Amino acid sequence: MPRITVNGVALQYTDRGGEGPPLLLVHGWGGDGAEWEPHLRAWAGRRRVLVPDLRGHGRSAVPHEGYGPRDFAADLAALLGALGTGPVVAVGHSMGGQVVTALAVEHPELVRALVVADPAYGADEAELAGLPAEQRALRAEGAPWAVRFVGGAFRPGAHAALRARHETLMGAMDPGVLLRCRDGMYLAPDAFGPRPACRAYLAGRRCPVLAVYSRPAPAAWERGTVAPAGSRVEVWPECGHYLHEEEPDRLVALVDSWTAGLESPADPAR
């Protein structure tokens, strides 16, 4: 895998060639780019696909600072600029959904369309109320707390191998990185994870958005936000939080059909 230094941080990434508008696939909190391997195989030869390990994750460097969504987005903007990709279809899961959203808002010239899979934004009052205690537990226990947390993102008895992989990844993470990522998403002064700030931030999106959720309630909230023409929200209630890995072929087909439809009159379904 190639490696590049952007903003003073060495990032590992995959760059697979193909035709059509390039895709940028961004993992979530405590994950890595390898989770997109089934999608890479499905798009092989058809699309150019870029898959980075975010700073502090996977095989990328682990700096002490810079773990807010805008920081990650700045790294990705520099990566896309260095590779000369032009505008991409930016796809992000969970925290990666915040990252690609920040990329689209802060660097609109680099994103032609946005896909978010169970994005880690739009936290309601109940979720926000529990965050300080969760951060204290993460600070006290370290990675073992994160391992239990990620285990709860899967439906009981389902996808045991997938669950085990993510528990292993979490167990190997720097707990300080995990803490700073969550601070950047929800507790920092400029965080847009909480609903009031998020609604205002999402209004800055200028490209079409495809949002795929595992639960109806956050999907309904997303439908109530301001989104450009061509945007769409789907719910996959049979999936857990890692829906992009549970149903990789389904996501690939959906992204293909939705992006193809952007060339025709906007889909009114939202």
mmCIF file of C-alpha atoms in Angstrom:
data_model
loop_
_atom_site.group_PDB
_atom_site.id
_atom_site.type_symbol
_atom_site.label_atom_id
_atom_site.label_comp_id
_atom_site.label_asym_id
_atom_site.label_seq_id
_atom_site.Cartn_x
_atom_site.Cartn_y
_atom_site.Cartn_z
ATOM 1 C CA MET A 1 0.000 0.000 0.000
ATOM 2 C CA PRO A 2 1.348 3.486 -0.813
ATOM 3 C CA ARG A 3 2.076 6.036 1.882
ATOM 4 C CA ILE A 4 2.010 9.816 1.649
ATOM 5 C CA THR A 5 2.720 12.633 4.092
ATOM 6 C CA VAL A 6 0.043 15.331 4.269
ATOM 7 C CA ASN A 7 -0.192 18.072 6.886
ATOM 8 C CA GLY A 8 2.855 16.557 8.526
ATOM 9 C CA VAL A 9 1.202 13.129 8.990
ATOM 10 C CA ALA A 10 2.082 9.938 7.092
ATOM 11 C CA LEU A 11 -1.114 8.316 5.777
ATOM 12 C CA GLN A 12 -1.453 4.816 4.397
ATOM 13 C CA TYR A 13 -3.920 4.477 1.536
ATOM 14 C CA THR A 14 -5.093 2.261 -1.303
ATOM 15 C CA ASP A 15 -5.587 3.598 -4.834
ATOM 16 C CA ARG A 16 -7.264 1.199 -7.272
ATOM 17 C CA GLY A 17 -7.674 2.366 -10.857
ATOM 18 C CA GLY A 18 -10.802 2.394 -12.985
ATOM 19 C CA GLU A 19 -13.093 4.592 -15.033
ATOM 20 C CA GLY A 20 -15.810 7.032 -14.011
ATOM 21 C CA PRO A 21 -15.935 9.514 -11.139
ATOM 22 C CA PRO A 22 -13.552 8.387 -8.381
ATOM 23 C CA LEU A 23 -14.800 7.096 -5.049
ATOM 24 C CA LEU A 24 -13.303 7.927 -1.644
ATOM 25 C CA LEU A 25 -14.184 5.377 1.068
ATOM 26 C CA VAL A 26 -13.667 6.464 4.699
ATOM 27 C CA HIS A 27 -13.840 4.186 7.726
ATOM 28 C CA GLY A 28 -15.168 5.102 11.147
ATOM 29 C CA TRP A 29 -13.978 5.399 14.758
ATOM 30 C CA GLY A 30 -11.400 2.736 15.580
ATOM 31 C CA GLY A 31 -11.644 1.132 12.137
ATOM 32 C CA ASP A 32 -9.329 0.990 9.152
ATOM 33 C CA GLY A 33 -9.436 0.991 5.395
ATOM 34 C CA ALA A 34 -9.385 -2.814 5.152
ATOM 35 C CA GLU A 35 -13.093 -2.913 5.985
ATOM 36 C CA TRP A 36 -13.777 -1.648 2.456
ATOM 37 C CA GLU A 37 -12.034 -4.580 0.741
ATOM 38 C CA PRO A 38 -15.306 -6.222 -0.459
ATOM 39 C CA HIS A 39 -16.341 -2.900 -1.997
ATOM 40 C CA LEU A 40 -12.948 -2.526 -3.674
ATOM 41 C CA ARG A 41 -13.369 -5.958 -5.267
ATOM 42 C CA ALA A 42 -16.884 -5.102 -6.450
ATOM 43 C CA TRP A 43 -15.739 -1.837 -8.057
ATOM 44 C CA ALA A 44 -12.500 -3.292 -9.458
ATOM 45 C CA GLY A 45 -11.868 -2.091 -12.982
ATOM 46 C CA ARG A 46 -15.079 -0.032 -13.023
ATOM 47 C CA ARG A 47 -14.232 2.896 -10.747
ATOM 48 C CA ARG A 48 -11.129 4.494 -9.344
ATOM 49 C CA VAL A 49 -11.362 3.893 -5.590
ATOM 50 C CA LEU A 50 -9.284 5.573 -2.869
ATOM 51 C CA VAL A 51 -9.280 4.137 0.652
ATOM 52 C CA PRO A 52 -7.194 5.851 3.361
ATOM 53 C CA ASP A 53 -6.408 4.873 6.911
ATOM 54 C CA LEU A 54 -7.233 8.047 8.838
ATOM 55 C CA ARG A 55 -4.561 9.569 11.084
ATOM 56 C CA GLY A 56 -4.257 7.554 14.290
ATOM 57 C CA HIS A 57 -5.882 4.508 12.683
ATOM 58 C CA GLY A 58 -4.719 1.406 10.848
ATOM 59 C CA ARG A 59 -1.204 1.810 9.476
ATOM 60 C CA SER A 60 -1.186 5.601 9.383
ATOM 61 C CA ALA A 61 0.899 7.691 11.776
ATOM 62 C CA VAL A 62 -0.416 8.575 15.227
ATOM 63 C CA PRO A 63 0.129 12.282 15.950
ATOM 64 C CA HIS A 64 -0.838 13.715 19.323
ATOM 65 C CA GLU A 65 -3.400 16.177 17.929
ATOM 66 C CA GLY A 66 -5.791 16.729 15.067
ATOM 67 C CA TYR A 67 -8.662 14.300 15.668
ATOM 68 C CA GLY A 68 -11.708 16.417 14.890
ATOM 69 C CA PRO A 69 -13.743 15.756 11.730
ATOM 70 C CA ARG A 70 -12.398 18.909 10.083
ATOM 71 C CA ASP A 71 -8.818 17.787 10.816
ATOM 72 C CA PHE A 72 -9.429 14.440 9.144
ATOM 73 C CA ALA A 73 -11.152 16.227 6.251
ATOM 74 C CA ALA A 74 -8.152 18.520 5.799
ATOM 75 C CA ASP A 75 -5.914 15.448 5.526
ATOM 76 C CA LEU A 76 -8.217 13.964 2.892
ATOM 77 C CA ALA A 77 -8.374 17.246 0.958
ATOM 78 C CA ALA A 78 -4.569 17.291 0.854
ATOM 79 C CA LEU A 79 -4.495 13.626 -0.212
ATOM 80 C CA LEU A 80 -6.963 14.220 -3.055
ATOM 81 C CA GLY A 81 -5.015 17.282 -4.145
ATOM 82 C CA ALA A 82 -1.724 15.396 -4.169
ATOM 83 C CA LEU A 83 -3.256 12.583 -6.222
ATOM 84 C CA GLY A 84 -5.040 14.946 -8.598
ATOM 85 C CA THR A 85 -8.337 13.098 -8.379
ATOM 86 C CA GLY A 86 -10.710 15.971 -9.069
ATOM 87 C CA PRO A 87 -14.151 15.809 -7.398
ATOM 88 C CA VAL A 88 -14.998 12.465 -5.775
ATOM 89 C CA VAL A 89 -18.039 10.603 -4.546
ATOM 90 C CA ALA A 90 -17.157 10.598 -0.826
ATOM 91 C CA VAL A 91 -18.479 7.640 1.178
ATOM 92 C CA GLY A 92 -18.133 7.502 4.958
ATOM 93 C CA HIS A 93 -19.284 5.192 7.748
ATOM 94 C CA SER A 94 -20.051 6.391 11.299
ATOM 95 C CA MET A 95 -17.288 8.852 12.240
ATOM 96 C CA GLY A 96 -16.305 8.648 8.586
ATOM 97 C CA GLY A 97 -19.749 10.085 7.848
ATOM 98 C CA GLN A 98 -18.803 13.167 9.839
ATOM 99 C CA VAL A 99 -15.427 13.301 8.082
ATOM 100 C CA VAL A 100 -16.807 13.190 4.525
ATOM 101 C CA THR A 101 -19.507 15.685 5.501
ATOM 102 C CA ALA A 102 -16.791 18.068 6.708
ATOM 103 C CA LEU A 103 -14.915 17.443 3.458
ATOM 104 C CA ALA A 104 -18.027 18.376 1.456
ATOM 105 C CA VAL A 105 -18.772 21.501 3.508
ATOM 106 C CA GLU A 106 -15.215 22.801 3.950
ATOM 107 C CA HIS A 107 -13.884 21.719 0.534
ATOM 108 C CA PRO A 108 -16.942 21.649 -1.765
ATOM 109 C CA GLU A 109 -14.841 21.693 -4.916
ATOM 110 C CA LEU A 110 -13.567 18.202 -4.040
ATOM 111 C CA VAL A 111 -16.921 16.413 -3.538
ATOM 112 C CA ARG A 112 -19.456 15.796 -6.296
ATOM 113 C CA ALA A 113 -21.733 13.592 -4.147
ATOM 114 C CA LEU A 114 -21.854 12.406 -0.542
ATOM 115 C CA VAL A 115 -22.782 8.969 0.856
ATOM 116 C CA VAL A 116 -23.085 8.490 4.627
ATOM 117 C CA ALA A 117 -23.690 5.073 6.213
ATOM 118 C CA ASP A 118 -25.068 5.284 9.765
ATOM 119 C CA PRO A 119 -23.275 8.609 10.231
ATOM 120 C CA ALA A 120 -22.139 9.583 13.731
ATOM 121 C CA TYR A 121 -23.928 12.913 13.695
ATOM 122 C CA GLY A 122 -27.329 14.085 14.883
ATOM 123 C CA ALA A 123 -26.877 12.894 18.483
ATOM 124 C CA ASP A 124 -30.030 13.576 20.508
ATOM 125 C CA GLU A 125 -30.299 14.797 24.118
ATOM 126 C CA ALA A 126 -30.236 11.300 25.607
ATOM 127 C CA GLU A 127 -27.086 10.362 23.710
ATOM 128 C CA LEU A 128 -25.370 13.610 24.642
ATOM 129 C CA ALA A 129 -26.288 13.227 28.309
ATOM 130 C CA GLY A 130 -24.415 9.926 28.477
ATOM 131 C CA LEU A 131 -21.269 11.105 26.723
ATOM 132 C CA PRO A 132 -19.348 12.600 29.685
ATOM 133 C CA ALA A 133 -19.707 9.361 31.672
ATOM 134 C CA GLU A 134 -18.663 7.318 28.644
ATOM 135 C CA GLN A 135 -15.579 9.487 28.184
ATOM 136 C CA ARG A 136 -14.673 9.066 31.853
ATOM 137 C CA ALA A 137 -15.000 5.292 31.514
ATOM 138 C CA LEU A 138 -12.906 5.271 28.332
ATOM 139 C CA ARG A 139 -10.259 7.405 30.018
ATOM 140 C CA ALA A 140 -10.196 5.108 33.065
ATOM 141 C CA GLU A 141 -10.345 1.725 31.312
ATOM 142 C CA GLY A 142 -8.800 2.444 27.934
ATOM 143 C CA ALA A 143 -9.259 0.142 24.980
ATOM 144 C CA PRO A 144 -11.211 -2.584 26.863
ATOM 145 C CA TRP A 145 -14.104 -0.128 27.274
ATOM 146 C CA ALA A 146 -14.017 0.587 23.529
ATOM 147 C CA VAL A 147 -14.019 -3.144 22.774
ATOM 148 C CA ARG A 148 -17.233 -3.594 24.780
ATOM 149 C CA PHE A 149 -18.729 -0.502 23.182
ATOM 150 C CA VAL A 150 -18.125 -1.675 19.626
ATOM 151 C CA GLY A 151 -19.406 -5.141 20.461
ATOM 152 C CA GLY A 152 -22.760 -3.561 21.250
ATOM 153 C CA ALA A 153 -23.024 -2.190 17.701
ATOM 154 C CA PHE A 154 -23.895 -5.636 16.339
ATOM 155 C CA ARG A 155 -27.163 -7.518 16.595
ATOM 156 C CA PRO A 156 -26.889 -10.422 19.104
ATOM 157 C CA GLY A 157 -25.689 -13.602 17.433
ATOM 158 C CA ALA A 158 -25.064 -11.939 14.067
ATOM 159 C CA HIS A 159 -21.829 -11.487 12.140
ATOM 160 C CA ALA A 160 -19.532 -13.028 14.744
ATOM 161 C CA ALA A 161 -16.404 -12.784 12.575
ATOM 162 C CA LEU A 162 -17.089 -9.150 11.735
ATOM 163 C CA ARG A 163 -17.670 -8.335 15.402
ATOM 164 C CA ALA A 164 -14.441 -10.100 16.380
ATOM 165 C CA ARG A 165 -12.443 -8.154 13.786
ATOM 166 C CA HIS A 166 -13.678 -4.799 15.062
ATOM 167 C CA GLU A 167 -13.127 -5.796 18.679
ATOM 168 C CA THR A 168 -9.535 -6.700 17.770
ATOM 169 C CA LEU A 169 -9.030 -3.371 16.000
ATOM 170 C CA MET A 170 -10.408 -1.450 18.978
ATOM 171 C CA GLY A 171 -8.229 -3.399 21.369
ATOM 172 C CA ALA A 172 -5.139 -2.296 19.450
ATOM 173 C CA MET A 173 -6.085 1.400 19.293
ATOM 174 C CA ASP A 174 -4.383 4.157 21.271
ATOM 175 C CA PRO A 175 -7.013 5.076 23.908
ATOM 176 C CA GLY A 176 -5.975 8.718 23.684
ATOM 177 C CA VAL A 177 -6.835 8.758 20.004
ATOM 178 C CA LEU A 178 -10.227 7.201 20.715
ATOM 179 C CA LEU A 179 -10.916 9.847 23.363
ATOM 180 C CA ARG A 180 -9.863 12.757 21.172
ATOM 181 C CA CYS A 181 -11.954 11.497 18.248
ATOM 182 C CA ARG A 182 -15.095 11.409 20.403
ATOM 183 C CA ASP A 183 -14.283 14.826 21.864
ATOM 184 C CA GLY A 184 -13.912 16.180 18.334
ATOM 185 C CA MET A 185 -17.210 14.708 17.211
ATOM 186 C CA TYR A 186 -19.399 15.697 20.152
ATOM 187 C CA LEU A 187 -17.781 17.767 22.904
ATOM 188 C CA ALA A 188 -15.424 20.270 21.242
ATOM 189 C CA PRO A 189 -16.710 23.841 20.831
ATOM 190 C CA ASP A 190 -16.935 23.386 17.048
ATOM 191 C CA ALA A 191 -18.378 19.854 17.149
ATOM 192 C CA PHE A 192 -21.321 19.231 14.828
ATOM 193 C CA GLY A 193 -22.299 15.805 16.197
ATOM 194 C CA PRO A 194 -25.054 17.210 18.472
ATOM 195 C CA ARG A 195 -28.351 17.846 16.720
ATOM 196 C CA PRO A 196 -28.661 21.642 17.044
ATOM 197 C CA ALA A 197 -25.156 22.276 15.700
ATOM 198 C CA CYS A 198 -25.505 19.460 13.198
ATOM 199 C CA ARG A 199 -28.655 20.823 11.579
ATOM 200 C CA ALA A 200 -26.918 24.133 10.931
ATOM 201 C CA TYR A 201 -23.748 22.459 9.648
ATOM 202 C CA LEU A 202 -25.580 20.089 7.292
ATOM 203 C CA ALA A 203 -27.269 23.081 5.711
ATOM 204 C CA GLY A 204 -23.845 23.898 4.280
ATOM 205 C CA ARG A 205 -23.832 20.803 2.061
ATOM 206 C CA ARG A 206 -23.992 21.768 -1.622
ATOM 207 C CA CYS A 207 -23.875 18.321 -3.256
ATOM 208 C CA PRO A 208 -26.484 15.531 -3.293
ATOM 209 C CA VAL A 209 -26.472 13.260 -0.233
ATOM 210 C CA LEU A 210 -27.338 9.562 0.046
ATOM 211 C CA ALA A 211 -27.853 8.621 3.710
ATOM 212 C CA VAL A 212 -28.333 4.984 4.752
ATOM 213 C CA TYR A 213 -29.374 4.233 8.333
ATOM 214 C CA SER A 214 -29.959 1.087 10.354
ATOM 215 C CA ARG A 215 -32.655 2.730 12.525
ATOM 216 C CA PRO A 216 -35.770 4.677 11.510
ATOM 217 C CA ALA A 217 -35.530 7.505 14.087
ATOM 218 C CA PRO A 218 -32.227 9.077 12.964
ATOM 219 C CA ALA A 219 -33.260 8.535 9.347
ATOM 220 C CA ALA A 220 -36.430 10.520 9.993
ATOM 221 C CA TRP A 221 -34.356 13.281 11.579
ATOM 222 C CA GLU A 222 -32.053 13.348 8.537
ATOM 223 C CA ARG A 223 -35.079 13.710 6.250
ATOM 224 C CA GLY A 224 -35.943 16.870 8.142
ATOM 225 C CA THR A 225 -32.602 18.538 7.402
ATOM 226 C CA VAL A 226 -31.850 20.778 4.456
ATOM 227 C CA ALA A 227 -30.348 18.751 1.602
ATOM 228 C CA PRO A 228 -29.684 19.539 -2.063
ATOM 229 C CA ALA A 229 -31.771 18.191 -4.928
ATOM 230 C CA GLY A 230 -31.177 14.514 -5.649
ATOM 231 C CA SER A 231 -30.638 13.615 -1.994
ATOM 232 C CA ARG A 232 -32.094 10.407 -0.611
ATOM 233 C CA VAL A 233 -32.498 8.633 2.747
ATOM 234 C CA GLU A 234 -32.839 4.864 3.169
ATOM 235 C CA VAL A 235 -33.348 2.631 6.206
ATOM 236 C CA TRP A 236 -31.995 -0.923 6.457
ATOM 237 C CA PRO A 237 -33.590 -2.023 9.748
ATOM 238 C CA GLU A 238 -32.347 -5.594 9.436
ATOM 239 C CA CYS A 239 -28.734 -4.389 9.763
ATOM 240 C CA GLY A 240 -26.617 -3.248 12.673
ATOM 241 C CA HIS A 241 -24.373 -0.199 12.791
ATOM 242 C CA TYR A 242 -21.770 -1.733 10.454
ATOM 243 C CA LEU A 243 -24.314 -2.036 7.661
ATOM 244 C CA HIS A 244 -21.758 -1.272 4.946
ATOM 245 C CA GLU A 245 -19.862 -4.418 5.939
ATOM 246 C CA GLU A 246 -22.926 -6.538 6.606
ATOM 247 C CA GLU A 247 -24.304 -5.781 3.122
ATOM 248 C CA PRO A 248 -21.359 -4.673 0.944
ATOM 249 C CA ASP A 249 -22.851 -5.754 -2.405
ATOM 250 C CA ARG A 250 -26.122 -4.032 -1.567
ATOM 251 C CA LEU A 251 -24.312 -0.789 -0.771
ATOM 252 C CA VAL A 252 -22.239 -0.968 -3.960
ATOM 253 C CA ALA A 253 -25.388 -1.494 -6.045
ATOM 254 C CA LEU A 254 -27.169 1.367 -4.280
ATOM 255 C CA VAL A 255 -24.258 3.788 -4.767
ATOM 256 C CA ASP A 256 -23.994 2.794 -8.432
ATOM 257 C CA SER A 257 -27.711 3.274 -9.134
ATOM 258 C CA TRP A 258 -27.989 6.495 -7.134
ATOM 259 C CA THR A 259 -24.946 8.159 -8.685
ATOM 260 C CA ALA A 260 -26.120 7.106 -12.167
ATOM 261 C CA GLY A 261 -29.475 8.712 -11.416
ATOM 262 C CA LEU A 262 -27.832 12.019 -10.571
ATOM 263 C CA GLU A 263 -27.233 12.471 -14.268
ATOM 264 C CA SER A 264 -31.012 12.353 -14.847
ATOM 265 C CA PRO A 265 -33.837 14.375 -13.203
ATOM 266 C CA ALA A 266 -33.674 14.318 -9.414
ATOM 267 C CA ASP A 267 -35.281 11.402 -7.610
ATOM 268 C CA PRO A 268 -38.178 12.820 -5.563
ATOM 269 C CA ALA A 269 -38.011 9.993 -3.009
ATOM 270 C CA ARG A 270 -36.500 11.345 0.190
#
